[in-house]
mmCIF file of C-alpha atoms and ligand atoms in Angstrom:
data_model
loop_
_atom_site.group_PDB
_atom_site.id
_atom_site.type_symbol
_atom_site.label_atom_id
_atom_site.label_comp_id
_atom_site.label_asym_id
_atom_site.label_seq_id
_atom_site.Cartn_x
_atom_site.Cartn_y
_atom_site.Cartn_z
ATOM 1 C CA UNK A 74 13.958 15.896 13.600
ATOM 2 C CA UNK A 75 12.225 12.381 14.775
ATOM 3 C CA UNK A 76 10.264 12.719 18.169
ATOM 4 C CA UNK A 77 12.816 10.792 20.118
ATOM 5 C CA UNK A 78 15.830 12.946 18.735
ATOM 6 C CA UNK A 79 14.077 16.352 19.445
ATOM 7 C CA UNK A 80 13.167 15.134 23.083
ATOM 8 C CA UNK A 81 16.633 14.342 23.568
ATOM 9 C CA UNK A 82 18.105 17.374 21.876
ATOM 10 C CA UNK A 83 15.500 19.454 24.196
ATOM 11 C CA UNK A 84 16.804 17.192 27.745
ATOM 12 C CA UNK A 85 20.168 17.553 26.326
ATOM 13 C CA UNK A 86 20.148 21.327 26.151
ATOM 14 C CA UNK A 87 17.927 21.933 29.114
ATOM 15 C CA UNK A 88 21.056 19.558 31.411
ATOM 16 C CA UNK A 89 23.606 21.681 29.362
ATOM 17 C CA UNK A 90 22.655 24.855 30.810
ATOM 18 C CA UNK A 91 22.126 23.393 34.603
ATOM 19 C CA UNK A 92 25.328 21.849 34.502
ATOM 20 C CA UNK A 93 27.704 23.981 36.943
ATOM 21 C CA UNK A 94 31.119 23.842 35.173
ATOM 22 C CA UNK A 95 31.104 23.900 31.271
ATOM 23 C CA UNK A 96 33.285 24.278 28.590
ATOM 24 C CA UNK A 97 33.879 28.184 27.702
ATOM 25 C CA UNK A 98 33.911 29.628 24.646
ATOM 26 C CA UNK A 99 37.705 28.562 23.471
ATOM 27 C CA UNK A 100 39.106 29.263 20.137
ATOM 28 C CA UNK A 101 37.899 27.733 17.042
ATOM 29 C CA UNK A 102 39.636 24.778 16.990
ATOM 30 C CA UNK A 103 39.549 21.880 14.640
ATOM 31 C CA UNK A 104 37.849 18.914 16.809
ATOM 32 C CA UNK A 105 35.869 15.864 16.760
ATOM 33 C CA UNK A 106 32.873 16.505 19.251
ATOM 34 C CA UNK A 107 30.037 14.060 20.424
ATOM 35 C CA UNK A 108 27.483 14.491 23.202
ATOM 36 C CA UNK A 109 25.050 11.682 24.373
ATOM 37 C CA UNK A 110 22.566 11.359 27.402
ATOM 38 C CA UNK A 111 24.072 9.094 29.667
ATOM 39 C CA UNK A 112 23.599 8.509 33.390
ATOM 40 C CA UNK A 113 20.783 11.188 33.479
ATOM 41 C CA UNK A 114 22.872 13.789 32.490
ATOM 42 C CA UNK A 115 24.204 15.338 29.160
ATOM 43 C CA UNK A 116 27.874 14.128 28.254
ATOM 44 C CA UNK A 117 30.278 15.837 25.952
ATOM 45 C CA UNK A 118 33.526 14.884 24.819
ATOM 46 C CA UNK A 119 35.854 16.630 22.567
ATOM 47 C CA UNK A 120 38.726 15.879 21.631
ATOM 48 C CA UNK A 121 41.304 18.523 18.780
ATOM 49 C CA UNK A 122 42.655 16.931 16.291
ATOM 50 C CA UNK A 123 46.423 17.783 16.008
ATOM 51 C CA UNK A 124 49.550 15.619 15.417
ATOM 52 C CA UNK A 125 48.595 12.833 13.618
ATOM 53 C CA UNK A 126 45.534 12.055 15.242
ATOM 54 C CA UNK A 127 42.888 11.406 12.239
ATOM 55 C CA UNK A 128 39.243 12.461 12.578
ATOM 56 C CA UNK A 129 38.470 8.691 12.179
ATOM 57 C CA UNK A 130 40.610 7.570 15.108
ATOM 58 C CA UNK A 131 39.438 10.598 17.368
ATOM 59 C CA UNK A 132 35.534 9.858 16.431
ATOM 60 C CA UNK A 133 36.244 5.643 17.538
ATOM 61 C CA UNK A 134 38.515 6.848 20.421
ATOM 62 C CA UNK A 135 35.470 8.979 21.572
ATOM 63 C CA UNK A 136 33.144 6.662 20.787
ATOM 64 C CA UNK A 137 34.510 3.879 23.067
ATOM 65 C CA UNK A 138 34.644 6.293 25.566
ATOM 66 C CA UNK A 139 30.945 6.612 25.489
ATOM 67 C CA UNK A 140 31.175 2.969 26.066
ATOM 68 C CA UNK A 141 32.699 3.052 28.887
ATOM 69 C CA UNK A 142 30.606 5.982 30.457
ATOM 70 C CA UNK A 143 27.547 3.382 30.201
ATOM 71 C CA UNK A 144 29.692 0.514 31.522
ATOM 72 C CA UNK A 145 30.506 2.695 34.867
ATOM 73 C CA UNK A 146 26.472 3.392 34.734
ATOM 74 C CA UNK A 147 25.419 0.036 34.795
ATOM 75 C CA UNK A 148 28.160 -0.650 37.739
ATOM 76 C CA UNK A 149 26.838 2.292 39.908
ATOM 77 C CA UNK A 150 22.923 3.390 38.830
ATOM 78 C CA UNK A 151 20.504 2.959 41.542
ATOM 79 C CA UNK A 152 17.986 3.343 38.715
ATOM 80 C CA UNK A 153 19.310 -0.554 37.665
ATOM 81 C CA UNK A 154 17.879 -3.361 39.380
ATOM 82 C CA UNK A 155 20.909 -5.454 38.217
ATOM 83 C CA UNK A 156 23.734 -2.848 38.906
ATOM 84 C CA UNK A 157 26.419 -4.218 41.698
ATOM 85 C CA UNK A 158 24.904 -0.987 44.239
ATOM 86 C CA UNK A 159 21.344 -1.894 43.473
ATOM 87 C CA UNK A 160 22.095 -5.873 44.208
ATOM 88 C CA UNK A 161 24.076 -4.669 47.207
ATOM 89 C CA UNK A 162 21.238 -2.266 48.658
ATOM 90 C CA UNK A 163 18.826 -5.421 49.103
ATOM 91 C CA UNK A 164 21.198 -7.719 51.538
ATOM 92 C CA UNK A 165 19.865 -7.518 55.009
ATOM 93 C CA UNK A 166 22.026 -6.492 58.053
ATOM 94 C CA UNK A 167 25.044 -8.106 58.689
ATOM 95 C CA UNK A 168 24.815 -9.713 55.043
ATOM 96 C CA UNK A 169 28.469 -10.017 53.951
ATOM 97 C CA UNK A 170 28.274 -9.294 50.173
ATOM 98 C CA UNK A 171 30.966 -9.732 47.707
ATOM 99 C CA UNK A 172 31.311 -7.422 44.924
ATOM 100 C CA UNK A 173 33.255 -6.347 42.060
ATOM 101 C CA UNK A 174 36.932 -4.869 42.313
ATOM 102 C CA UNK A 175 36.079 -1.579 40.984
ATOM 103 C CA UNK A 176 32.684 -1.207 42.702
ATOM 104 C CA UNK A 177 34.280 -1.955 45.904
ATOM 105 C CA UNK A 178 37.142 0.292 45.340
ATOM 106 C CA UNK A 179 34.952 3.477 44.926
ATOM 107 C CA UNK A 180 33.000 2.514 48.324
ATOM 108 C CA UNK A 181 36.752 2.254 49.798
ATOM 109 C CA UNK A 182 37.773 5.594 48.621
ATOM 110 C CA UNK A 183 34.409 6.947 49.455
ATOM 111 C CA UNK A 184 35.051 5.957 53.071
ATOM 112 C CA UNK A 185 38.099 7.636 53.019
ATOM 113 C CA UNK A 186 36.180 11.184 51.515
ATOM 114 C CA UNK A 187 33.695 10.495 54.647
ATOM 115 C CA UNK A 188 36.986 10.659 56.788
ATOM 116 C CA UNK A 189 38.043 13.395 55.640
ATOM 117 C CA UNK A 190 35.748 15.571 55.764
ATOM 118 C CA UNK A 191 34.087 14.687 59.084
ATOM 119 C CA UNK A 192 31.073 12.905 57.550
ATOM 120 C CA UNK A 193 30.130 15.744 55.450
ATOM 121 C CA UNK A 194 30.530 13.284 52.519
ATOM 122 C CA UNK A 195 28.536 10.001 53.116
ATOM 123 C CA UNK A 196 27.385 6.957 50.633
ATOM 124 C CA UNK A 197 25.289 5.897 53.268
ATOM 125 C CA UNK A 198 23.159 8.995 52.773
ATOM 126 C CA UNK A 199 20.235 7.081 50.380
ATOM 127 C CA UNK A 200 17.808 6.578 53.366
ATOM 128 C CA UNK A 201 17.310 10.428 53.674
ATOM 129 C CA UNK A 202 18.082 10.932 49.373
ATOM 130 C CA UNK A 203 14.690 9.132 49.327
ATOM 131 C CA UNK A 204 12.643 10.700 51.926
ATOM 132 C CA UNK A 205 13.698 13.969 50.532
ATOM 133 C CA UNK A 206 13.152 13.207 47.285
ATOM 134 C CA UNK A 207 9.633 12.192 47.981
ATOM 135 C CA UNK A 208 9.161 15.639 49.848
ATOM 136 C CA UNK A 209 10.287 17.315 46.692
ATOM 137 C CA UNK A 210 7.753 15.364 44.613
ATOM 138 C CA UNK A 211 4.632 15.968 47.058
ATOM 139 C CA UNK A 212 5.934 19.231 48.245
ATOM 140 C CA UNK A 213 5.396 19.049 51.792
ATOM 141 C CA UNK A 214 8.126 18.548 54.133
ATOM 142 C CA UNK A 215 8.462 15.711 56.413
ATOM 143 C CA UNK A 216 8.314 15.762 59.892
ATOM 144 C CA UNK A 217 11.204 16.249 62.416
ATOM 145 C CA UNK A 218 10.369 11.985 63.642
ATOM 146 C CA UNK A 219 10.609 11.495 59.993
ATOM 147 C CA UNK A 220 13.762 12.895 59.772
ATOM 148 C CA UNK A 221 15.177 10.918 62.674
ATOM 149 C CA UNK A 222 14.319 7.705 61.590
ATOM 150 C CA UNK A 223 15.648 7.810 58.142
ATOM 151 C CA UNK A 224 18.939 9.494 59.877
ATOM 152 C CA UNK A 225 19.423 6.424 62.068
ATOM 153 C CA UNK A 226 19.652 4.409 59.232
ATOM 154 C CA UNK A 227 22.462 6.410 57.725
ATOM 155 C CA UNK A 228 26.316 6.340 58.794
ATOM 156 C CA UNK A 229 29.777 5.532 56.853
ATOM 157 C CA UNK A 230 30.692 4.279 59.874
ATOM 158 C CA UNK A 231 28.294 1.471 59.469
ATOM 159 C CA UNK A 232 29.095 0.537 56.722
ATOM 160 C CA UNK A 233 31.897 -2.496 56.805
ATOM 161 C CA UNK A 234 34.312 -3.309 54.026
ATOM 162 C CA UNK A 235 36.325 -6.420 53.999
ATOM 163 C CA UNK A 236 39.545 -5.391 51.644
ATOM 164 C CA UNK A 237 40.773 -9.654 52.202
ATOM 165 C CA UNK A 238 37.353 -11.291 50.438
ATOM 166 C CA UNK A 239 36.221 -7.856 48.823
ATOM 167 C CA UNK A 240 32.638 -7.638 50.522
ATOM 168 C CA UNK A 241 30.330 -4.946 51.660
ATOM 169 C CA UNK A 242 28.120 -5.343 54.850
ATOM 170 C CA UNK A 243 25.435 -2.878 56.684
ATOM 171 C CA UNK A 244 25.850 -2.844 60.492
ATOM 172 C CA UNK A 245 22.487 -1.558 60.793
ATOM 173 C CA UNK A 246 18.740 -2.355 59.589
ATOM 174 C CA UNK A 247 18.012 -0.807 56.110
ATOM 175 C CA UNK A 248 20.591 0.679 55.312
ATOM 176 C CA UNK A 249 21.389 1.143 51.266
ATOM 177 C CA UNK A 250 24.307 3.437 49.219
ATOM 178 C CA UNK A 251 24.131 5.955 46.762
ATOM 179 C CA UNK A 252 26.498 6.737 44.725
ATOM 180 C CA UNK A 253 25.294 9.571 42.831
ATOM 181 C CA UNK A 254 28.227 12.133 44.609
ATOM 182 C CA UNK A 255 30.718 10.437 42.738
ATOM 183 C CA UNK A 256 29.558 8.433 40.275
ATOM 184 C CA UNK A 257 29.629 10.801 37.253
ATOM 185 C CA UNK A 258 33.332 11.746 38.211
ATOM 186 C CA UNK A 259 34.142 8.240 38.590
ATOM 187 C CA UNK A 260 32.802 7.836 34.749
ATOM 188 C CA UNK A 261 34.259 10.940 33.557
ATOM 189 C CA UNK A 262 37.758 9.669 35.035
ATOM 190 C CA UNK A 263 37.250 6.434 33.374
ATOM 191 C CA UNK A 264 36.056 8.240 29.998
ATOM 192 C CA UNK A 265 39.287 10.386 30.219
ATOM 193 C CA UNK A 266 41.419 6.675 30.649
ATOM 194 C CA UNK A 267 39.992 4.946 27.792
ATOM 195 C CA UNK A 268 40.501 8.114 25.646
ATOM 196 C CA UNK A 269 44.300 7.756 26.567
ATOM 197 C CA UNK A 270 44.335 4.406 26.202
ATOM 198 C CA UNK A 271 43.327 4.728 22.369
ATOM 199 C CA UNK A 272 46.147 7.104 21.672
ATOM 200 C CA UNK A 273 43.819 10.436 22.544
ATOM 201 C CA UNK A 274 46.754 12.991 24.282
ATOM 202 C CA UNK A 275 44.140 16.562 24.162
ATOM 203 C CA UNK A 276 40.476 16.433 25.344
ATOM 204 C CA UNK A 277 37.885 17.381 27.854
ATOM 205 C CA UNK A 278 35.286 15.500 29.196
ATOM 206 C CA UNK A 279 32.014 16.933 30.398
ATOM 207 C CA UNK A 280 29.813 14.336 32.364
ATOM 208 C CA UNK A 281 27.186 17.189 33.832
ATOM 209 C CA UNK A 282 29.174 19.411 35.888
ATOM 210 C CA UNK A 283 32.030 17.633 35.647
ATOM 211 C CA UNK A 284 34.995 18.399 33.495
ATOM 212 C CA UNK A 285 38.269 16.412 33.134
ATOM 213 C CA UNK A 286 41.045 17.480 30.945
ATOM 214 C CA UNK A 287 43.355 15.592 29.075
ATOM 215 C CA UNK A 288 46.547 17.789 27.908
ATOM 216 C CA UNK A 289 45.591 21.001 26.260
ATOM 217 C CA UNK A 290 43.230 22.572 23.642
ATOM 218 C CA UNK A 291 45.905 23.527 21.421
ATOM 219 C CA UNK A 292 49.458 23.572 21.807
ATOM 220 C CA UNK A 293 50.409 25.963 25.004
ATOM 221 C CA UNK A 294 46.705 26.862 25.798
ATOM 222 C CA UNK A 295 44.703 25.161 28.709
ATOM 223 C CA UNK A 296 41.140 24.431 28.495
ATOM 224 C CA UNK A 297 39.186 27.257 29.620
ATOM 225 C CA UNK A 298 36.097 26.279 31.632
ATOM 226 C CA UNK A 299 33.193 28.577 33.084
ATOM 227 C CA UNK A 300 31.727 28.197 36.282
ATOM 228 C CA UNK A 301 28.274 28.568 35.992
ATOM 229 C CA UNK A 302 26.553 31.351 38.235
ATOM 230 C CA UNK A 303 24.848 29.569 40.460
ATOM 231 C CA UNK A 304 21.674 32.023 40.606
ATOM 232 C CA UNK A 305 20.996 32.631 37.020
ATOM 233 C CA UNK A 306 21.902 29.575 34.820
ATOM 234 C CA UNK A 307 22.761 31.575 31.494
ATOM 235 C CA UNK A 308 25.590 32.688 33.126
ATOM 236 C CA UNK A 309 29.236 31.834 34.080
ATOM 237 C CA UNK A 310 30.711 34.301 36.852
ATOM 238 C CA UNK A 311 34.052 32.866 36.129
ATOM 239 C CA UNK A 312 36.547 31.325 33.484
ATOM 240 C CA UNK A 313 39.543 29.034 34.305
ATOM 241 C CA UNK A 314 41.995 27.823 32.725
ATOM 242 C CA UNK A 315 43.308 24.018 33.320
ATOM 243 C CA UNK A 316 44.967 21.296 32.017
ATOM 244 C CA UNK A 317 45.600 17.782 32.801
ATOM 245 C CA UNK A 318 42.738 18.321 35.879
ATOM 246 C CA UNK A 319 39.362 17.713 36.914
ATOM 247 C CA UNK A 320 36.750 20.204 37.553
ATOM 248 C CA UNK A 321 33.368 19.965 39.229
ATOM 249 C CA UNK A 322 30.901 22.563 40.700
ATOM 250 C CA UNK A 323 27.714 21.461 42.869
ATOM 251 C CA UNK A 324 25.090 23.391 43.692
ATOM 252 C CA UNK A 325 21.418 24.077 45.597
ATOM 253 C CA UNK A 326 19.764 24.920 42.318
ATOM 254 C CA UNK A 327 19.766 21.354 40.905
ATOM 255 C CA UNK A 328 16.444 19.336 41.523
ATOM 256 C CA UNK A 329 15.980 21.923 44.738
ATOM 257 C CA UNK A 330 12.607 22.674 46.254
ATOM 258 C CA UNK A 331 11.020 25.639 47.998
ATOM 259 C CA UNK A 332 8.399 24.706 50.667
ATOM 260 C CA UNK A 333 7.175 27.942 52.988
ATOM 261 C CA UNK A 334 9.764 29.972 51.596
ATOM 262 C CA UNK A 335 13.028 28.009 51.939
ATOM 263 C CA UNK A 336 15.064 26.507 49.728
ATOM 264 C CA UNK A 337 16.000 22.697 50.293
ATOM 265 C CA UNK A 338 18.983 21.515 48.196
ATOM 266 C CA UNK A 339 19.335 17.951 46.980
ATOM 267 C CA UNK A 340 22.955 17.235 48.571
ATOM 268 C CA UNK A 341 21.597 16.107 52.212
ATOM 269 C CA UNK A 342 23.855 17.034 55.267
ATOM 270 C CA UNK A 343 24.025 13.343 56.870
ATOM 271 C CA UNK A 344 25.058 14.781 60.373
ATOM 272 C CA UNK A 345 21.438 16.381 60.768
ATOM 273 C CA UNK A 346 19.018 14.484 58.169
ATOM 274 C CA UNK A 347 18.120 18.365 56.213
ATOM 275 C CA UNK A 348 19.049 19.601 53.375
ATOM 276 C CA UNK A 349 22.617 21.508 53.164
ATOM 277 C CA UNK A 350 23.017 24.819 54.009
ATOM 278 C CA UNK A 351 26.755 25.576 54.004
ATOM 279 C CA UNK A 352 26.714 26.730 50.625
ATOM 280 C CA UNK A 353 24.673 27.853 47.496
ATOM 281 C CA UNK A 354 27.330 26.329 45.260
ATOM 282 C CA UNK A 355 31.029 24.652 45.973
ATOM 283 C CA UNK A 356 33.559 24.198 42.635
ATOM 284 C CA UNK A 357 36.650 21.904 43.226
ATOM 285 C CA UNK A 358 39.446 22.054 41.043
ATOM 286 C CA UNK A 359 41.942 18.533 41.643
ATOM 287 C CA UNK A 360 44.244 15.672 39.664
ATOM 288 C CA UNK A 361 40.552 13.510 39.005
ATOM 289 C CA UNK A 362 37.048 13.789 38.460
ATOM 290 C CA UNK A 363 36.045 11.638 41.235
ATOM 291 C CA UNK A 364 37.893 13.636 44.239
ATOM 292 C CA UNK A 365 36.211 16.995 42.989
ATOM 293 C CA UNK A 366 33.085 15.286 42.540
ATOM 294 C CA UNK A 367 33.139 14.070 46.306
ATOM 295 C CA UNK A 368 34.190 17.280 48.007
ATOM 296 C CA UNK A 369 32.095 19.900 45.537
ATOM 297 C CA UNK A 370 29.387 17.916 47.304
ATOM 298 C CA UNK A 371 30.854 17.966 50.690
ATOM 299 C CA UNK A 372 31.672 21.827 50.740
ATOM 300 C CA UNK A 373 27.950 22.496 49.356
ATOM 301 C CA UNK A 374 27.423 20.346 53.372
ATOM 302 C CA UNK A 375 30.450 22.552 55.351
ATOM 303 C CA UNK A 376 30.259 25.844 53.569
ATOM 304 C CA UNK A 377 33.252 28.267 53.817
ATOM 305 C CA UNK A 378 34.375 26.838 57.247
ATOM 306 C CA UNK A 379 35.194 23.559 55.191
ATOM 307 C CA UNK A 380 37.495 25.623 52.663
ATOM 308 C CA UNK A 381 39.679 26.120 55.367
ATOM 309 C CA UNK A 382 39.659 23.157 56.999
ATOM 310 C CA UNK A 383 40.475 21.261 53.919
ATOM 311 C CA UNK A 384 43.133 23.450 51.942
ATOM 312 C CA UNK A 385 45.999 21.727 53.628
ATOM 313 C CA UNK A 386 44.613 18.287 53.330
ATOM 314 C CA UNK A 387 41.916 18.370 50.380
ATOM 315 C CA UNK A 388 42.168 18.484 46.391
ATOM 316 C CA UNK A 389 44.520 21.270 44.614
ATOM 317 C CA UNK A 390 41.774 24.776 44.859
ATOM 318 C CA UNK A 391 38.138 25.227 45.604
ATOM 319 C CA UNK A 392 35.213 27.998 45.337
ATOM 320 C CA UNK A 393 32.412 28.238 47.643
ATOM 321 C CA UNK A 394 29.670 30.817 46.952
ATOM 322 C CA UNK A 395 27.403 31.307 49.951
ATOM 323 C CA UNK A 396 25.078 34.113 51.103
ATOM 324 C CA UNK A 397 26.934 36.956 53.381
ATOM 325 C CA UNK A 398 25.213 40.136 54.745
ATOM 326 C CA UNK A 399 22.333 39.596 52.310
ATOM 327 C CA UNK A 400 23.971 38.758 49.296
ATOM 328 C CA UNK A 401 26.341 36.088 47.318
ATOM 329 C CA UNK A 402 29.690 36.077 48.608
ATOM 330 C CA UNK A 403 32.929 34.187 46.500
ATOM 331 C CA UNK A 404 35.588 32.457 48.527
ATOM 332 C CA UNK A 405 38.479 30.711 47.539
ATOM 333 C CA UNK A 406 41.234 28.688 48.781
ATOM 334 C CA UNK A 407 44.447 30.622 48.889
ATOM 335 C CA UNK A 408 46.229 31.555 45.456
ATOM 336 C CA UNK A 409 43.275 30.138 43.571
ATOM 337 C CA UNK A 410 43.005 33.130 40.883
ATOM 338 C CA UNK A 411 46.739 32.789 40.076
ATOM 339 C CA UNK A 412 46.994 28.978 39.803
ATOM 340 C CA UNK A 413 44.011 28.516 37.469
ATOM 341 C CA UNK A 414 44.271 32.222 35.829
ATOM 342 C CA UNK A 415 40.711 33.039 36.580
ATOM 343 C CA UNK A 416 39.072 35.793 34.635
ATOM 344 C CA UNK A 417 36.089 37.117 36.153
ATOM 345 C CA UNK A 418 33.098 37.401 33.705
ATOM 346 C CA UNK A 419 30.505 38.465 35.544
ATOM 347 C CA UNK A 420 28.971 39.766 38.961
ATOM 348 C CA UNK A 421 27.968 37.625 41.534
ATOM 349 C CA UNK A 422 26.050 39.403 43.983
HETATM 350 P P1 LIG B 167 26.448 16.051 43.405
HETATM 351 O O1 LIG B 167 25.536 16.561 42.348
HETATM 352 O O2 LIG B 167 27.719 15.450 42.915
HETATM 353 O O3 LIG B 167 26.697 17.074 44.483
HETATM 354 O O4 LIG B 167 25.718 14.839 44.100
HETATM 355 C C1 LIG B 167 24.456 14.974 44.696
HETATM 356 C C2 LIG B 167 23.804 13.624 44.854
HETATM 357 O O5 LIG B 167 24.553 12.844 45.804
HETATM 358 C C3 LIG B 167 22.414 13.724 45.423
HETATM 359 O O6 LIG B 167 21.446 13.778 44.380
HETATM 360 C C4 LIG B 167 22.304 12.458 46.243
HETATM 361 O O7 LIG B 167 21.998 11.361 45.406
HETATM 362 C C5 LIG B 167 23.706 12.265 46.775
HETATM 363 N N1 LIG B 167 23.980 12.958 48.052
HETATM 364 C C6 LIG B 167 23.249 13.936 48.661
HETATM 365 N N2 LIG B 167 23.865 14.380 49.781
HETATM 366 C C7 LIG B 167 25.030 13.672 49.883
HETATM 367 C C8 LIG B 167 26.099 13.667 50.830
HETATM 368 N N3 LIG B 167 26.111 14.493 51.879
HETATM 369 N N4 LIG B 167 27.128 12.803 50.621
HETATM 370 C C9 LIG B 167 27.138 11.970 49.547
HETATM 371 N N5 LIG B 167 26.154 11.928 48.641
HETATM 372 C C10 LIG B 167 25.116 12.765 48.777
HETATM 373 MG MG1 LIG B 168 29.598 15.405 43.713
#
């Protein structure tokens, strides 16, 4: 193997086994499967070929898919000077900014996730990504006035959207987005359309932790995906089973730190500035990658308390692990087990 290939065989395997939901062992089936690292994360599509479908036409379908995973990236990657986000974060305050339809479209249904869940879910939250981040890469944790000043600069309530000329505006002093809660559902959603679109009827996407399915595997059998255990990364603690859904698990062990003994997680409660502590890892099961993308991340902010509050209102069935009387507790929203046929596979505690 060249250099470049075994680095990127070696990231590629090391993201596989971090990712939080993943494709289970499922029957031997006849597919076409690629895998690519896009958007800083290991993608995977495969897609069985049955009913007419030739390995030829699955392999371009698939291929243009990949496409349009990098298309979405250059759209949303803060990593991109010229991405629409990146061009957005540098207008001042009060600096109406027009943007693309499906750029502003995400913000506008990202507004709507901040709604709903009480501002557990927040765009806005790139003020405090970055302070924390730095904390993780210097390892010493920033001061309480440090906190506070980055928090004022954060708020989805700031944040003003004109639907009529499609522009974006921060009502307060350096402010900036990031999209990173969604963005890799957003793609994986996207992935999952163009694979439609070029006659594709069965496949799963994996972009990271997130899995959408498209039909079945084979004919009456879902696609059965683990859920990784969020303490030891070799392991899934359970199996489900889905089809035509989208499934996405966040968690405190991805790019975490420990500083004095704690842990501090990468998804940032915006209400207090610190890391999250509601959960050690949330799993949403809904209709699209981009709604369990948003509220895996906001249940990882509102813990077990969310789960109720949003099984009425929120995406089709959730998981929250969280630590209970010393050890890892598994919650679910009612009926969960039965609607996605969930087989444990191992312990969690
Ligand atoms: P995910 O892996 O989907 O849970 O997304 C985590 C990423 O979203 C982090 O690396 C941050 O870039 C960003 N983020 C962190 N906290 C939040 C939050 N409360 N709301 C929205 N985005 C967040
Ligand atoms: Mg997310």
């Amino acid at each position: 193997m060249k250099p470049l290939a075994a680095a990127l065989f070696i990231l590629a395997a090391a993201v596989a086994v971090t990712a939080g939901s993943r494709l289970a062992h499922n029957d031997a089936i006849n597919t076409v499967d690629k895998s690519a690292v896009l958007m800083g994360t290991f993608v995977n599509i495969k897609v069985p070929v049955t009913d007419g479908l030739s390995r030829a036409d699955a392999a371009a379908a698939i291929d243009k898919a990949m496409d349009e995973i990098r298309r979405v990236e250059r759209l949303f990657s803060v990593y991109m000077d010229d991405s629409e986000i990146s061009r957005l974060n540098r207008a001042k305050k009060g600096e109406a900014v027009k943007i693309e339809e499906e750029a502003f479209s995400l913000i506008e249904r990202s507004a709507d996730f901040s709604l709903a869940t009480d501002g557990a879910f927040d765009i806005t939250v790139k003020p405090l990504v970055d302070l924390w981040s730095e904390a993780r890469r210097s390892g010493k944790v920033p001061s309480d006035e440090e906190v506070r000043s980055a928090r004022s600069r954060v708020g989805f309530r700031d944040l003003i959207l004109d639907r009529g000329e499609r522009t974006v505006a921060f009502g307060k002093d350096a402010m900036a987005l990031d999209m990173g809660a969604v963005a890799k559902g957003y793609a994986a959603d996207m992935a999952a359309r163009t694979l439609a679109e070029n006659g594709v009827r069965n496949a799963i996407v994996g972009c990271g932790g997130d899995m959408r399915c498209l039909g079945v595997r084979s004919p009456g059998k879902g696609w059965k995906v683990g859920i990784r255990h969020p303490r030891d990364k070799g392991r899934t603690f359970m199996d489900i089973v889905l089809s035509d859904a989208a499934v996405d698990t966040s968690g405190d062990y991805e790019k975490f730190f420990i500083a004095g003994g704690r842990r501090f997680s990468h998804i940032i409660d915006p209400r207090t500035g610190y890391p999250a502590e509601g959960a050690v890892s949330a799993t949403v099961v809904s209709d699209d990658s981009v709604t369990s993308d948003a509220f895996a991340t906001a249940l990882c902010v509102l813990g077990s308390e969310g789960l109720r509050r949003l099984a009425d209102t929120g995406p089709g069935g959730a998981i929250i692990i969280s630590y209970k009387n010393g050890g890892l507790s598994i919650d679910t929203t009612k009926g969960f087990k039965e609607r996605y046929h969930a087989i444990k596979t191992a312990d969690i505690r």
